[in-house]
């Protein structure tokens, strides 16, 4: 029971998984009994004996076995037909739209960056948001909002190139003195000083996580599992992190789609399985919700060995607090109902963002998504 | 003069095989070399640095059959970092050279890893940047040792036999040699890349003659990357910077210059049919536009049908010329009209 | 050895090399300090690149830098040029125009046409502003970036017509909405060959089936509106070039470009959108440049020359007055480290690092380019900046670093009193491009050097001290800390 008590103190945490490159919706949530599907995918259809049957005439990609188990436990919400008006087929631009929740104009602020500001207006916790990966996804960017971006948790820190542990400790001490603002310094030096010290403080906090962590769960050996394990470690270290971000791919399956999409989903679902076991082992499953999305779905008709950029996709919300099942409708595959050869999206992603912002992170959604959008209410408590 | 009155050969365009596939799968991405098996299967090295599955060997034939691929980015067994050259051994095994790892990897005929060998360095038997591989009729392997400016003869297991060449621009000297081929009598032709010439050697490495000067005229080269010789003794040179393939008879009499004239392959056609908007726009596409530059590389960038960095040339068992059109991810195929 | 004239002003020369280039090695400093300042300025302005690697060598070993399809390939090609060139101002000016005429590979999808645009900046960037605008208007990357292929006779698309006035020449407040429309009309028919197919490949983000096709400018006379137009008070049957002639005559154009130059070469200005509402920081510097603009017939080199010779530029107040852009930080550090006489995969890491630091080359976030200034600095980018620079400087295998360490050791050996932590720190600062640091920073560095010396003893295990001798490592760690200072973040 102590673990449960420990968990009681925890605030709700969001883990965002970006499926980079455009995850093919049709071969992910497979309408394998649909004649239009078979017609459109003569070369790359998932066959009846490969598909993992789900329900309602749908099946899952053969790589998604572990996700099927989570689904069967009632913890996976499948959000059909997600997209935005005037679909854009550029990876970069479409991803940018998802990141900024701004399909029409060029947005500069990330939706999660704004959520972080709402969660921690004073920026008092440097690790409110942690990204696993290099650089900063636009979704987390917002002026003045601190975000820690971790390439490799084990080696994360400042001045990592200084050889020798003692030498590095001394260098870090010197760094901290050098960046401490002095009286009468100018504004630029002061800003550099504060930011440098914040960066150092963030690194100090983060590096505790692997030290504190212990678990009986074995994660699979792939780069995505490494990121998810990092998420688990930081979450369990109780550093006040509310938003985790990571990505995997590339789902850009113009060629060799059947093999590539399957191995990617294999990596993701086996990693998620370990991640959930790890959370359960520590009694922390209830505090974590996972959102998985991709920048677009792909063309309905295959091109011989793969599919090209399209629109209308699928997203997932997962966790103990999620009411599993299908949300929304699979857009029609009837060639007459397609838009320029693509699925017609029927649910605006900003509605899903609204669910998550209001009912999970408990911040005001409207100023972040710039409007009011239909929600789907995937959480048990709503 | 007899050479003047001789009629030149004619090269007929046959077909284009290929499709840009940067994450692996049917097609190529930045192909750098190919080898044709006696049964006509074509093994093509793709050297795409952007994806771990982009670096691999794909297997196809010139009638658009696709037979899978092997290898990926990495330094493990059967993986490649910077693959440069491929050859089939007399035992049907496949040999692939990696210029970054300085090793030769041996695969079974189906692409299953078997072994590898190679030691970095400049001593006899060591290699620094292997850039081309070819087997002699006796079953020895010729390796172009690019950075060591020499050709080494090795056993298929990597034992040193002999070598020739040194840095320089004189006879038998090299400046970063790249491709090579043998003719039916075993003479060796080397694309002496940065000397802008082709050198010819006896089977034992004795210098015979050389041909070519720097330039873009007939019989001139700008960084020739590969050479192939057909059964009739005709010599095909991938004139890399000049974006063309030049053909010579065995006495170096200029025969033809090919600029490339690619067409839409069935793989490409299938792609276009899945993308109706592109198919429609392409129906109004003029591939041979007038361009406002004389720089051949830039012309090729703007005219899709032309060769863009033609990097490797091979002759198939039917005597057809296969050109690896590297930046366009395809093979262009030509047939010499017999005289 | 060259005699150094008594008038040599090392700090000023170091300032000039940081601003008109990417900083200098101690050899560069001595070279440039051995001549009059004015001669040094002209040498930088007139330099012609002789040191960059030839394309055939780059393409031989990095085939992706031949088709330049992706951002990383095209960006790395440019980073390679910046790191190796002996005409650094040419690259710095290309970067200047890239920030103003911000065109992004992220929309165009192919990096090749972006590289071609940067090559145009290299060729024309220091010449006549009129030529630059004409080239820019015919530049296929710009045409598709601002949708001018959709700007038709009888159905104008204002995008390019507006931005050439607002962002590329005059700035808001110096023209009317009517002028925008008339300007757009003048540019109708300025498109690319095979417009439809090129545009759809871009829209579908596809290189298939056979790679990208680089775009070719095309003037489509049948789609050009040859009617009478009234633009900035003039009336005529203007075409694009005529409009550019009128733009170039405007004092607002001279002032706008001059202010950008000040912002880039002298001191961080207000963000561009605020310029219409606030006067320039240093009106005198602007006047010096606008006079040069008109006297020289719109010549950029003349403006820069006037700027570099002005008191505004030379003054102490301008020293370290800007936050280094990621490219300045990266390229400056790599040039110190050296070792790029052969194609190197280092450039890819540097290109990626610039993205992590917030300046993905060839991919500015919007048509307004990068904001710069304190926008470069966040907790995430600080980690990247510090780790990148200290990682490069910590690598003894790099010939430039080896040379620096050896030079510092030679100096130490010649110290009469033996080397002290103070003299060691002094040597490091001087040889790292004569970096000026505050007294506090200097004393922290000296403390570090002192404790490093004291703590190092025979007990240090080999694995803890890394490659190189103890003395090498100790010099290296001081240099690593120097490039991690706040001062190193400034230029």
Coordinates of N, CA and C in Angstrom, one line a residue, chain A residues 31 297 318:
Chain A
X31 N -8.8 -2.0 -41.7 CA -10.2 -2.4 -42.0 C -10.2 -3.6 -43.0
X297 N -1.7 10.8 -42.1 CA -1.9 9.4 -42.6 C -1.4 9.4 -44.1
X318 N -3.7 6.4 -24.2 CA -3.6 5.2 -23.4 C -3.3 5.5 -22.0

